[in-house]
mmCIF file of C-alpha atoms and ligand atoms in Angstrom:
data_model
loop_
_atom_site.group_PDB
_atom_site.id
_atom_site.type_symbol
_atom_site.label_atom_id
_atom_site.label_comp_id
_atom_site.label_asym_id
_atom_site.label_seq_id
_atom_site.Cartn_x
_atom_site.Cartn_y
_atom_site.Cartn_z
ATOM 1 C CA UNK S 1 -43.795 27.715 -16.135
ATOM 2 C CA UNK S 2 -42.343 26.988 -13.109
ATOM 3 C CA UNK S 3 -41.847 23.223 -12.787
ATOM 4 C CA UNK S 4 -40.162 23.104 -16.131
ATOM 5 C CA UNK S 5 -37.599 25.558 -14.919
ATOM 6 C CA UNK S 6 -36.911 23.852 -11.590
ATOM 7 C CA UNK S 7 -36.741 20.671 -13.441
ATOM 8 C CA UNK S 8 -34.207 22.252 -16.125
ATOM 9 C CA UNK S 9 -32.010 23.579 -12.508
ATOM 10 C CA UNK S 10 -31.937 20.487 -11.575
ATOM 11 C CA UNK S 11 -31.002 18.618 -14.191
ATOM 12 C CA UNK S 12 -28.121 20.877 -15.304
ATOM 13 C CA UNK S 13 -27.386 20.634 -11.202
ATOM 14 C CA UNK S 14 -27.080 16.726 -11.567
ATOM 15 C CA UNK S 15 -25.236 17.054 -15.075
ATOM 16 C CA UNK S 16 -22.127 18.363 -13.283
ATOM 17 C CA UNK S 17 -22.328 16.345 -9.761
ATOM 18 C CA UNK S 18 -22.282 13.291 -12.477
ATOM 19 C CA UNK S 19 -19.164 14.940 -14.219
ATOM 20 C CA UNK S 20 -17.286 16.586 -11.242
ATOM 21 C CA UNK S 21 -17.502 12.728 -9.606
ATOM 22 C CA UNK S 22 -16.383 11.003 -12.719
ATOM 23 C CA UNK S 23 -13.609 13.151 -13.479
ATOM 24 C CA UNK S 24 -11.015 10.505 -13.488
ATOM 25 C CA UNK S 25 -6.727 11.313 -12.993
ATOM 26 C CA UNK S 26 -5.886 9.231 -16.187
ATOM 27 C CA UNK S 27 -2.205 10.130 -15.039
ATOM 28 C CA UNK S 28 -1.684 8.967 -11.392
ATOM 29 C CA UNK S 29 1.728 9.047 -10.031
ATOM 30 C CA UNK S 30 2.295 7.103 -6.623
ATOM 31 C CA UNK S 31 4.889 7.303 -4.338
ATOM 32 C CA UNK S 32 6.672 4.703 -3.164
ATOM 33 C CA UNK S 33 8.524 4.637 0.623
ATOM 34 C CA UNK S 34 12.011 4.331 0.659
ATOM 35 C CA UNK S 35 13.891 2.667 3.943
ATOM 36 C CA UNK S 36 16.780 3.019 5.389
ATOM 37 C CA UNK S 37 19.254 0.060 3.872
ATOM 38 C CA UNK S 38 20.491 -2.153 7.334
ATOM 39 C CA UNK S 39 23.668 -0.840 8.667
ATOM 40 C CA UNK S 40 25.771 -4.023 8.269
ATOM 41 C CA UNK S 41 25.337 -3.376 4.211
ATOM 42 C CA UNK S 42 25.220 0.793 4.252
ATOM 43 C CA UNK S 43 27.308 2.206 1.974
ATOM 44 C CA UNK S 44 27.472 6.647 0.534
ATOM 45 C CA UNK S 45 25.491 4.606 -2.229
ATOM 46 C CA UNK S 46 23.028 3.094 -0.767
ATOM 47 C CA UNK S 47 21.682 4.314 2.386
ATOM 48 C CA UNK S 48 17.824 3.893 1.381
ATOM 49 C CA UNK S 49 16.284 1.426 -1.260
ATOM 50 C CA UNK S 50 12.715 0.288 -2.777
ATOM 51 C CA UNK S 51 12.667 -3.484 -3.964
ATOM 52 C CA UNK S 52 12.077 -3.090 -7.632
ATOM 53 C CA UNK S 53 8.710 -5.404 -7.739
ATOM 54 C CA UNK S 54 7.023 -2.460 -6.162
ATOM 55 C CA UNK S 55 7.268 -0.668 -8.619
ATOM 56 C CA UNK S 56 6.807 -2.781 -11.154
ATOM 57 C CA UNK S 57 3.410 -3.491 -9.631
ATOM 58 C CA UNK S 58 2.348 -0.242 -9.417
ATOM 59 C CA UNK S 59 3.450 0.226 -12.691
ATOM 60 C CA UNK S 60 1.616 -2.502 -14.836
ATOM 61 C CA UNK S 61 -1.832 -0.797 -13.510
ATOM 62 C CA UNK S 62 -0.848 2.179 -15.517
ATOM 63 C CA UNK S 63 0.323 4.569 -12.655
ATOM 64 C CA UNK S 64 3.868 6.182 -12.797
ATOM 65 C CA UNK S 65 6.436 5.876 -9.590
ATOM 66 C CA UNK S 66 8.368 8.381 -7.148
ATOM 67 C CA UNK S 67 10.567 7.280 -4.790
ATOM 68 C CA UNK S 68 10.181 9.549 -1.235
ATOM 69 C CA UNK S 69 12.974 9.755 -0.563
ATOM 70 C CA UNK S 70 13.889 9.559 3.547
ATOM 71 C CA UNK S 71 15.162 12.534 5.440
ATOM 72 C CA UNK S 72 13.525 15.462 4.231
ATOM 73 C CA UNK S 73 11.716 18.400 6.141
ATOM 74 C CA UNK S 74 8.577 18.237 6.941
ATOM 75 C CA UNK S 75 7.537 20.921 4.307
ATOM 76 C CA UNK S 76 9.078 19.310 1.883
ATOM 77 C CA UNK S 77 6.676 15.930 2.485
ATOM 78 C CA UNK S 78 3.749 18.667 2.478
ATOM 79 C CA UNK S 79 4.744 19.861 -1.189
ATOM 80 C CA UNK S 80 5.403 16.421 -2.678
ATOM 81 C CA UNK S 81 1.979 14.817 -0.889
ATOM 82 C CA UNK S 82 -0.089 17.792 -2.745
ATOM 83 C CA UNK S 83 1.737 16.882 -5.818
ATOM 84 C CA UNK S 84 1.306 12.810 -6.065
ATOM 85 C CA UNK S 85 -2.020 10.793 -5.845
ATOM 86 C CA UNK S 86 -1.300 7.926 -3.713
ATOM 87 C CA UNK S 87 0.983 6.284 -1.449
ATOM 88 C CA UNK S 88 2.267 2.726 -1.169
ATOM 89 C CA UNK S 89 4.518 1.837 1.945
ATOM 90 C CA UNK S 90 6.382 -1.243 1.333
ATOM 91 C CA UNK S 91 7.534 -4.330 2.967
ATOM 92 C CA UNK S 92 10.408 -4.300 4.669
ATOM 93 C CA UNK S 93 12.090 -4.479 8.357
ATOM 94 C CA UNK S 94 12.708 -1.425 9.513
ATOM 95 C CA UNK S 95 11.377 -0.080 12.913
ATOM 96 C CA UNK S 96 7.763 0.921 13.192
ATOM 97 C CA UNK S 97 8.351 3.329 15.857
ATOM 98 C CA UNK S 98 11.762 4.823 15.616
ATOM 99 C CA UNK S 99 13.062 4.934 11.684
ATOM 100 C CA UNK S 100 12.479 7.484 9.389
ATOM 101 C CA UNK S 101 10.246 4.659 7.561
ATOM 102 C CA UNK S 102 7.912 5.290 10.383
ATOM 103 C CA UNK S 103 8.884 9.041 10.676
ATOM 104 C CA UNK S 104 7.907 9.871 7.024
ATOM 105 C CA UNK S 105 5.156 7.666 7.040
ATOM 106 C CA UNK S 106 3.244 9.462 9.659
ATOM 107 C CA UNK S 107 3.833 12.417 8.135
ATOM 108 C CA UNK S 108 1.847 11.095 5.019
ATOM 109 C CA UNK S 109 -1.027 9.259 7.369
ATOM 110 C CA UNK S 110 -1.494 12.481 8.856
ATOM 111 C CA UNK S 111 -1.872 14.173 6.281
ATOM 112 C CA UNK S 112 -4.018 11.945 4.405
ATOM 113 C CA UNK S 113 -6.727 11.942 7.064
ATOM 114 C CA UNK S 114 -6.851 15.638 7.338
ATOM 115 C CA UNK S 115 -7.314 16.001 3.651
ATOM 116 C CA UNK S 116 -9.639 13.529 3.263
ATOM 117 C CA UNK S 117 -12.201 15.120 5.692
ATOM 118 C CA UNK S 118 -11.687 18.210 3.717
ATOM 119 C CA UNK S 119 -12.976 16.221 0.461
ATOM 120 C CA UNK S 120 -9.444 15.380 -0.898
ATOM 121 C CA UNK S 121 -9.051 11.514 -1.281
ATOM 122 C CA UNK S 122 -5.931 10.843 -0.671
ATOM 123 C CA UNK S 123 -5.039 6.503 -0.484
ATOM 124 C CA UNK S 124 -2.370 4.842 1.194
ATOM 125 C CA UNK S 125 -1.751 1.427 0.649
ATOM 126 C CA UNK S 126 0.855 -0.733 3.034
ATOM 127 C CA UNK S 127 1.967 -4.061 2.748
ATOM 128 C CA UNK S 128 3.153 -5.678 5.600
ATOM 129 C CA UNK S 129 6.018 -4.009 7.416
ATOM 130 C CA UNK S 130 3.430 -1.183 5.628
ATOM 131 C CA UNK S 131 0.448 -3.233 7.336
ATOM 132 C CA UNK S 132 2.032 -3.204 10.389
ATOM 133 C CA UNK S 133 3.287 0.506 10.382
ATOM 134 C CA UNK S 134 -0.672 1.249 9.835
ATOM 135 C CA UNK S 135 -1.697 -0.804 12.740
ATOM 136 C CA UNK S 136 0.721 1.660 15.037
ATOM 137 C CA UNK S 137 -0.415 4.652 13.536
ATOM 138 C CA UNK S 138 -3.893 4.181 13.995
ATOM 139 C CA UNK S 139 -3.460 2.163 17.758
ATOM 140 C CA UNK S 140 -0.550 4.573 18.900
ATOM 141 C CA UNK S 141 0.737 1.347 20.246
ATOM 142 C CA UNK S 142 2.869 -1.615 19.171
ATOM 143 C CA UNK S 143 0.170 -4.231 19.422
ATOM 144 C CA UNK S 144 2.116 -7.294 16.932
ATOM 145 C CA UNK S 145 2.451 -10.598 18.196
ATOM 146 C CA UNK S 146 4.822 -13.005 17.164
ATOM 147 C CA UNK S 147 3.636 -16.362 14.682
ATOM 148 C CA UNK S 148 5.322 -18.541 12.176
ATOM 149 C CA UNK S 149 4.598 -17.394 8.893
ATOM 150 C CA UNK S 150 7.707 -16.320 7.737
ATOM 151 C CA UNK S 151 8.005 -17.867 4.324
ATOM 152 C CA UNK S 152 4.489 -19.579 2.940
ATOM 153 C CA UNK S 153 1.789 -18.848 0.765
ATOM 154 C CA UNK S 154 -1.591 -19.532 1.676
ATOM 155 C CA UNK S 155 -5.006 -18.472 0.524
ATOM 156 C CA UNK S 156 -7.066 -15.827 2.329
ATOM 157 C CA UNK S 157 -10.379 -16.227 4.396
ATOM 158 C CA UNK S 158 -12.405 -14.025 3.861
ATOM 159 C CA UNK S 159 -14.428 -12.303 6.159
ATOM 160 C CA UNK S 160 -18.189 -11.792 5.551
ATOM 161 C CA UNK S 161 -16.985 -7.727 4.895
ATOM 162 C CA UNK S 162 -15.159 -8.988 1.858
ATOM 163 C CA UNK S 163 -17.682 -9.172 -0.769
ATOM 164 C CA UNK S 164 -18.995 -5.760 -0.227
ATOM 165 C CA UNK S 165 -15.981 -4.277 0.635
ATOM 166 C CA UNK S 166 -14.199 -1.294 -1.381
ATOM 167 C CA UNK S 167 -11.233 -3.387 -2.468
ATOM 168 C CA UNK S 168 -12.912 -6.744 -3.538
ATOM 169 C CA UNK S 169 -16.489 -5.503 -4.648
ATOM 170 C CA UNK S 170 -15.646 -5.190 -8.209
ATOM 171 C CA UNK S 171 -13.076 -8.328 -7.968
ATOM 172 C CA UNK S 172 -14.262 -11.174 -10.351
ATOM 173 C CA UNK S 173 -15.783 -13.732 -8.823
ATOM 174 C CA UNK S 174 -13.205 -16.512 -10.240
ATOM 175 C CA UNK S 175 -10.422 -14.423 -8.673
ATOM 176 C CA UNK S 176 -11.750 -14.316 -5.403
ATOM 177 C CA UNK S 177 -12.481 -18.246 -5.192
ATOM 178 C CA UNK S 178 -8.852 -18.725 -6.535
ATOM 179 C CA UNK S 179 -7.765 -16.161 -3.500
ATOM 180 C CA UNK S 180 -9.925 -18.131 -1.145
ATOM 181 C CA UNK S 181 -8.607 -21.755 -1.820
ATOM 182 C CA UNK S 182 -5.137 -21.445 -3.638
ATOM 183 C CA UNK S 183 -2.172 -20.622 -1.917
ATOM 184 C CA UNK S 184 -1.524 -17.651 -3.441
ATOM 185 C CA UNK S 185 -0.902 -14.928 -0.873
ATOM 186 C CA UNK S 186 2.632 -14.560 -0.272
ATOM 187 C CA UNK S 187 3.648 -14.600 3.617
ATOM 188 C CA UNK S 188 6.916 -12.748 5.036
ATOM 189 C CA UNK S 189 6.805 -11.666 8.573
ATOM 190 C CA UNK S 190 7.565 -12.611 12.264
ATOM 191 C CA UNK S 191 5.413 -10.203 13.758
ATOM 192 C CA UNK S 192 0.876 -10.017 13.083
ATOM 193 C CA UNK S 193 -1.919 -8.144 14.384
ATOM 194 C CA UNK S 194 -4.139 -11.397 15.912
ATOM 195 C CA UNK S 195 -7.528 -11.055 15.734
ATOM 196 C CA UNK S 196 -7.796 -10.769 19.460
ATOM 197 C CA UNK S 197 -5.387 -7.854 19.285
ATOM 198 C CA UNK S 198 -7.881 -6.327 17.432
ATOM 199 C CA UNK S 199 -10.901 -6.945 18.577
ATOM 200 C CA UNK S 200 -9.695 -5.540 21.998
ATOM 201 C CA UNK S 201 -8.069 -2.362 20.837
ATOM 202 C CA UNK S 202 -10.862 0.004 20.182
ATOM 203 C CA UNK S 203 -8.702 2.617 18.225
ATOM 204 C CA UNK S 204 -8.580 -0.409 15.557
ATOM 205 C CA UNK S 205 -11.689 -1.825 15.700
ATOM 206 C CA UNK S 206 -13.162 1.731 15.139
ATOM 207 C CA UNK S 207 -11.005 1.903 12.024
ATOM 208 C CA UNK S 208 -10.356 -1.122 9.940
ATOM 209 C CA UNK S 209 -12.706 -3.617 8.914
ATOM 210 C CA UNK S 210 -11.068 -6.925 8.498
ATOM 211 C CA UNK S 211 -11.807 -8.564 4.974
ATOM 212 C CA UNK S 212 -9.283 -11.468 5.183
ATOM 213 C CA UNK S 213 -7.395 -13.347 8.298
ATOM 214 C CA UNK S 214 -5.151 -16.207 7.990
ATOM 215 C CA UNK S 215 -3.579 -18.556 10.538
ATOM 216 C CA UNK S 216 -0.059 -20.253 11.757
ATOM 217 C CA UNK S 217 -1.938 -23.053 12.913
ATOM 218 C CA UNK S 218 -2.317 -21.465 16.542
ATOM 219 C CA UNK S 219 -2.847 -17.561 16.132
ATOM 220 C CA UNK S 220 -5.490 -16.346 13.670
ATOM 221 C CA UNK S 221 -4.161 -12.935 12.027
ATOM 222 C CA UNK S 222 -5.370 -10.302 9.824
ATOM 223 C CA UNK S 223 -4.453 -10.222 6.464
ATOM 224 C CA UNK S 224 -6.381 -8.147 4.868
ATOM 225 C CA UNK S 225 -8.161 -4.723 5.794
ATOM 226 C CA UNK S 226 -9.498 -1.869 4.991
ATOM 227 C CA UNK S 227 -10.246 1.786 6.885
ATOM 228 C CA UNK S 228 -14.314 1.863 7.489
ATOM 229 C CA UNK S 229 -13.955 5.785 6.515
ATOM 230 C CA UNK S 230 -10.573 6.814 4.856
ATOM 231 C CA UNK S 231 -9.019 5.272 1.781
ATOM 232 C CA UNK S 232 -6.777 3.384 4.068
ATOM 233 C CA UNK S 233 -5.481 -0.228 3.246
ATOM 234 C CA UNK S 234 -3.395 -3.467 4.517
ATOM 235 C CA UNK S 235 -2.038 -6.538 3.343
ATOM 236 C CA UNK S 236 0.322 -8.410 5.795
ATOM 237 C CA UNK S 237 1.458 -10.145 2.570
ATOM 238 C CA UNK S 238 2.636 -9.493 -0.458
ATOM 239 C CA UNK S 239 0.596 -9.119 -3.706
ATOM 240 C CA UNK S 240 3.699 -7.724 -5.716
ATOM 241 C CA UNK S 241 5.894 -10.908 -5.340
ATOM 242 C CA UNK S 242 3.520 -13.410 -7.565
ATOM 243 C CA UNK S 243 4.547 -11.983 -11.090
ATOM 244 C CA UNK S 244 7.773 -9.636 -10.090
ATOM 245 C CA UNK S 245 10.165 -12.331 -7.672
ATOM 246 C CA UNK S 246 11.457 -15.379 -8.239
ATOM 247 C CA UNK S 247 14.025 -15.961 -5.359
ATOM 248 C CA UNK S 248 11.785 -18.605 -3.298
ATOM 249 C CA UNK S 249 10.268 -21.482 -4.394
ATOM 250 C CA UNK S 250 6.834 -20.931 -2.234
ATOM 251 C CA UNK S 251 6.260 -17.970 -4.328
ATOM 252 C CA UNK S 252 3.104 -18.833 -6.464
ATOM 253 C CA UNK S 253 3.397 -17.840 -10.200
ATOM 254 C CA UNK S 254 0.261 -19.810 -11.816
ATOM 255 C CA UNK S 255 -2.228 -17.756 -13.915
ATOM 256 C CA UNK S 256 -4.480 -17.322 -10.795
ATOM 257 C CA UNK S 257 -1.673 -15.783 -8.766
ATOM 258 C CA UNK S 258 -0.629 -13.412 -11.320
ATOM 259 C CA UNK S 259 -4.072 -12.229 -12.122
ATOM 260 C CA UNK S 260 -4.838 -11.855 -8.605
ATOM 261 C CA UNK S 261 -1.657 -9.865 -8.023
ATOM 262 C CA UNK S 262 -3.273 -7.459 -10.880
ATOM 263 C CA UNK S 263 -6.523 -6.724 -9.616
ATOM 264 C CA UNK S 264 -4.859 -5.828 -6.291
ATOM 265 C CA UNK S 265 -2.404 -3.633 -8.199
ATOM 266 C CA UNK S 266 -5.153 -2.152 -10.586
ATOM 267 C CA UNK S 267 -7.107 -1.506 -7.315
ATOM 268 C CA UNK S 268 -5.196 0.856 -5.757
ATOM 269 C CA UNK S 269 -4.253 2.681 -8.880
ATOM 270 C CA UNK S 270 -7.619 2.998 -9.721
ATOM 271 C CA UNK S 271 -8.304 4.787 -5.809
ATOM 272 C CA UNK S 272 -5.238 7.090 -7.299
ATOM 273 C CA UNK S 273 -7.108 8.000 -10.135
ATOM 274 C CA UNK S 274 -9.784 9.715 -7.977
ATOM 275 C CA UNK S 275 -6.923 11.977 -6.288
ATOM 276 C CA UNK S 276 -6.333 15.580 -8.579
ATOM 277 C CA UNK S 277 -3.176 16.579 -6.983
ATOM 278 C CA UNK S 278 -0.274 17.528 -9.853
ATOM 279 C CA UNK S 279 2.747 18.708 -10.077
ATOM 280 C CA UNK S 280 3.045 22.853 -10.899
ATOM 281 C CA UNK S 281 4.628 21.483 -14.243
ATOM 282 C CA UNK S 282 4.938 17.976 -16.261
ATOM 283 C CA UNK S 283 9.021 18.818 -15.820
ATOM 284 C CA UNK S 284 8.397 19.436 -11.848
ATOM 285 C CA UNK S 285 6.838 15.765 -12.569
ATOM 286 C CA UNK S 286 9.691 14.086 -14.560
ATOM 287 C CA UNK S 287 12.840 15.256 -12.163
ATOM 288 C CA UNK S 288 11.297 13.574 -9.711
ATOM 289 C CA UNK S 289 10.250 10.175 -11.544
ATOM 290 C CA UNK S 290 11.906 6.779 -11.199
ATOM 291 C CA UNK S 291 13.003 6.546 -14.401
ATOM 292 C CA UNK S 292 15.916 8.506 -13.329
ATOM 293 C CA UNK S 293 17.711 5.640 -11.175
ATOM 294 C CA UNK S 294 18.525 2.281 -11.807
ATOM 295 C CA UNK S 295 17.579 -0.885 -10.174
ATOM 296 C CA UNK S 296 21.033 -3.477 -9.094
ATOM 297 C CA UNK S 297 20.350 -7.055 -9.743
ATOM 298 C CA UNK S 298 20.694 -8.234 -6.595
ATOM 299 C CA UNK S 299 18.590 -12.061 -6.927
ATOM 300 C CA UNK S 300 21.684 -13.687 -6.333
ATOM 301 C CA UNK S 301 22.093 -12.490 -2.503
ATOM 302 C CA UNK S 302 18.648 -11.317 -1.226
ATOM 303 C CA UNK S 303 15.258 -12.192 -1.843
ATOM 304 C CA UNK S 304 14.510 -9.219 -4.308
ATOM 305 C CA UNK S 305 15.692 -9.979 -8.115
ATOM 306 C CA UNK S 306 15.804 -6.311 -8.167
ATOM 307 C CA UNK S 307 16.386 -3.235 -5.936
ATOM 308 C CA UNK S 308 17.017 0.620 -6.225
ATOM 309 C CA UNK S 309 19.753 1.523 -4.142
ATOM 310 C CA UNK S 310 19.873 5.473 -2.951
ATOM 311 C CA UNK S 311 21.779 7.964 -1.721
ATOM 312 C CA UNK S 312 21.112 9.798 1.738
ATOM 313 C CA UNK S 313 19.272 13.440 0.588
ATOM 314 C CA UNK S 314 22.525 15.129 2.183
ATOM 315 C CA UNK S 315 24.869 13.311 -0.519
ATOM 316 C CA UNK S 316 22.748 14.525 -3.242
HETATM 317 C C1 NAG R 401 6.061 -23.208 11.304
HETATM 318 O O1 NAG R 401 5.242 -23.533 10.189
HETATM 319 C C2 NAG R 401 5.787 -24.494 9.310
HETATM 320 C C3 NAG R 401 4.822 -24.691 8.165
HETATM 321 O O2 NAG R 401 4.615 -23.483 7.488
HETATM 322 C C4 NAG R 401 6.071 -25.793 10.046
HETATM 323 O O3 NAG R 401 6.703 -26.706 9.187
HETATM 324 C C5 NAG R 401 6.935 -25.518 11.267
HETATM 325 O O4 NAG R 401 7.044 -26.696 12.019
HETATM 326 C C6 NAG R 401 6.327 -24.438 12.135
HETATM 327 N N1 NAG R 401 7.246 -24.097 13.215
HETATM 328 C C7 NAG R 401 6.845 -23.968 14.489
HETATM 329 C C8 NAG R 401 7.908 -23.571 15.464
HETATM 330 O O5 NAG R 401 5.700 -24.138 14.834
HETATM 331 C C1 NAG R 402 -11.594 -18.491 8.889
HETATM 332 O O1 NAG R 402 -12.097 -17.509 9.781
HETATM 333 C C2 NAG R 402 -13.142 -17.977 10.597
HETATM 334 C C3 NAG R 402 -13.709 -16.778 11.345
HETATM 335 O O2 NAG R 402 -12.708 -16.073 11.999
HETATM 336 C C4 NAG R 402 -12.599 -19.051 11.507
HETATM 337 O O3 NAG R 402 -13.633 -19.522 12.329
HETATM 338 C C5 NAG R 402 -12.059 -20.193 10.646
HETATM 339 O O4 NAG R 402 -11.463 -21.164 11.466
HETATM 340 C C6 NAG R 402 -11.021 -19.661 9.669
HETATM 341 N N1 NAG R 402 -10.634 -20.715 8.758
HETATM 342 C C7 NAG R 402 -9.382 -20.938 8.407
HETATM 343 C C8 NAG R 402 -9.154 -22.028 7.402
HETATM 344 O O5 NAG R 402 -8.456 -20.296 8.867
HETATM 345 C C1 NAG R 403 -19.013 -13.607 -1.795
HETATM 346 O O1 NAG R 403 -19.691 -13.705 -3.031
HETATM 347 C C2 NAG R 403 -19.443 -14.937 -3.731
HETATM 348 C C3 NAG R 403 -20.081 -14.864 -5.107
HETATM 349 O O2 NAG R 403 -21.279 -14.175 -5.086
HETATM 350 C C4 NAG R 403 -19.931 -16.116 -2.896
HETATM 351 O O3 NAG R 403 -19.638 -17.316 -3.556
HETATM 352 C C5 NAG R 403 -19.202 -16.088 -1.550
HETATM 353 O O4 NAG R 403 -19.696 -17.097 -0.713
HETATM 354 C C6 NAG R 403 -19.364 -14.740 -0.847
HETATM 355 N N1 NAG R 403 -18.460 -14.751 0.301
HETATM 356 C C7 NAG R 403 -18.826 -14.377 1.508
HETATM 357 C C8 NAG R 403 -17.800 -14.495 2.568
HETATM 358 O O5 NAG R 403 -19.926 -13.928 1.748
HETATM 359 C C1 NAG R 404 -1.327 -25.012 0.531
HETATM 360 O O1 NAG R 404 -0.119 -25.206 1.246
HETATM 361 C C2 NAG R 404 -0.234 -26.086 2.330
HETATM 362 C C3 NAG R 404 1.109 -26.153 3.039
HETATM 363 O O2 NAG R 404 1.558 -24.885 3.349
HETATM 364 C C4 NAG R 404 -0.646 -27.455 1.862
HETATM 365 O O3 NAG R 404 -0.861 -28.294 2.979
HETATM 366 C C5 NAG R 404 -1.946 -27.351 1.041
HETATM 367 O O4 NAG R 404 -2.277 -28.612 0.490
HETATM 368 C C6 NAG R 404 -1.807 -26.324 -0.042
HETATM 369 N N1 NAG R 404 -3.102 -26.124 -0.674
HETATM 370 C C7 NAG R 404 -3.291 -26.145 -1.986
HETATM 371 C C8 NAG R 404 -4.681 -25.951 -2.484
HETATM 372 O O5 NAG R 404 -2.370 -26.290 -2.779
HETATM 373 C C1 NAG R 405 15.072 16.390 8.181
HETATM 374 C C2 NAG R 405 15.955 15.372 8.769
HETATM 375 O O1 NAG R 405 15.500 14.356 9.253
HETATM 376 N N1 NAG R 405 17.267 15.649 8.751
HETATM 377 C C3 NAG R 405 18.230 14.729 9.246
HETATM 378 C C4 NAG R 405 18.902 14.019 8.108
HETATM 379 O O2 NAG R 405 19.974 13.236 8.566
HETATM 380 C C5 NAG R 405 20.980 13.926 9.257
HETATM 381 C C6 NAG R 405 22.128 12.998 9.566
HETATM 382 O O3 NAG R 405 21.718 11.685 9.690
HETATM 383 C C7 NAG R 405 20.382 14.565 10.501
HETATM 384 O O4 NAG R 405 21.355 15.319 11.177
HETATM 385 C C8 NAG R 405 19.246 15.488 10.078
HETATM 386 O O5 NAG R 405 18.600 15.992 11.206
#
């Protein structure tokens, strides 16, 4: 009688590994960065913001947005990173070593890391000024280099890591020929991590594989990465701009572009889905949602069509 039993043990055993590891968050709320607004346009009103198309982007892969807010204790990052399921740290140009953009983020990157070697998967997703704030938190040094890709599109080379990597291995294969050949990846920065950066920095080599690079003609740069062991990832451009802003005319907006922007969007969300933090309540949930603010059209003077302006936490 005794192989029947063991075989019965078993089975039951792999019945719930199979439905503890598919037990899917069907309700994943991400948080979103907020940065302090440059002082030339501060006002009591706006003194942090998140460019709308973030959200927007997180939001049409079926994940619901909070806004971390800057300048809060340390505690209080603790509480509301045990709470949400992801994190997304956005474009931007504040300073990687000195703002509270860099301050808070930490916090979260830290935390993330710790968790995750306790068995709680916990992603973070940045997109370049969020790219680049990864790169110093993981080298402990600024290691950017200046090239000229400040406003052009361009398609991605891949690296031979792509295909089998987490982010692209369930990518369809149309999607990722239109990413490799169309110019559909959105490029906004001064500052890149060069591939020679990388491969002579062993803190970074040790951590990211490189899935995409892209060149200014004379530096080749990473555009795309992900961490070898955490549920860390980078873009140095910007996967939310191709359906969500309309400002520049470089910005691509063809079929291919917006349905690459998706899988990139439904990507992450998807990575939220296998975090099981929550709120104590649904209500704790909804105070803190951003469905309570209001994005300012501001398309006719920057290059977001849309942007939620906030308050400092000590206005509030
Ligand atoms: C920068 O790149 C653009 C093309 O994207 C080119 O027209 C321009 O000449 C380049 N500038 C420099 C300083 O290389
Ligand atoms: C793509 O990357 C490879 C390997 O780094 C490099 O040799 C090649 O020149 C790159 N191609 C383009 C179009 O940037
Ligand atoms: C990835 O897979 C696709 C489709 O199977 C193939 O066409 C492509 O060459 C592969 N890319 C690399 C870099 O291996
Ligand atoms: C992509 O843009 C570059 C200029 O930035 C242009 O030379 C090239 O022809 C474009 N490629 C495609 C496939 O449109
Ligand atoms: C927690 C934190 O960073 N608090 C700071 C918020 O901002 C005020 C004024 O800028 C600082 O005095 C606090 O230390």
């Amino acid at each position: 009688m005794r192989p029947p039993l063991l075989c019965l043990t078993l089975l039951c055993f792999i019945t719930l590994q199979t439905l503890s590891t598919t037990t899917a968050n069907d309700t994943p709320i991400i948080g979103i960065l907020s940065q302090e607004v440059n002082p030339r346009h501060r006002t009591p009103n706006s003194v942090s913001y998140i460019a709308a198309s973030y959200v927007k982007y997180v939001e049409s892969a079926g994940a619901r947005v909070i806004p971390v807010m800057m300048n809060q204790t340390e505690e209080e990052y603790k509480s509301l990173f045990n709470s949400i399921n992801g994190l997304l740290l956005p474009g931007g140009g504040v300073s990687i070593v000195s703002s509270s953009y860099a301050r808070v983020s930490k916090i979260f990157y830290d935390l993330a890391i710790e968790a995750y070697k306790k068995g709680d998967y916990f992603p973070i997703w940045g997109t370049c000024l969020g790219f680049e704030q990864l790169s110093y938190l993981t080298a402990h040094e600024v290691l950017l280099v200046k090239t000229n890709t400040s406003r052009v599109s361009l398609p991605l080379n891949f690296t031979n890591e792509a295909n089998g990597s987490r982010m692209f291995k369930d990518f369809p294969v149309d999607v990722m020929q239109a990413l490799a050949k169309e110019n559909l990846t959105e490029n906004s920065h001064r500052w890149s991590i060069s591939m020679e950066a990388y491969n002579t920095n062993d803190n970074l080599k040790k951590f990211y594989k490189v899935l995409s690079t892209n060149t200014d003609g004379k530096i080749e740069f990473i555009s795309t990465w992900e961490a070898y062991d955490y549920p860390i990832y980078g873009v140095q451009w910007h996967p939310e701009k191709n359906p969500f802003e309309w400002t520049r005319p470089h910005y691509a907006h063809s079929s291919n572009a917006v349905k690459a922007s998706f899988y990139f969007a439904n990507f992450f969300v998807n990575e939220a889905r296998k975090n099981l933090h929550s709120f104590e309540s649904e209500e704790a949930a909804r105070k803190l949602l951003i469905y309570h603010h209001c994005p300012t059209y501001t398309g006719d003077k920057r290059s977001f069509e849309q942007i939620y302006f906030f308050k400092d936490v000590n206005f509030y």
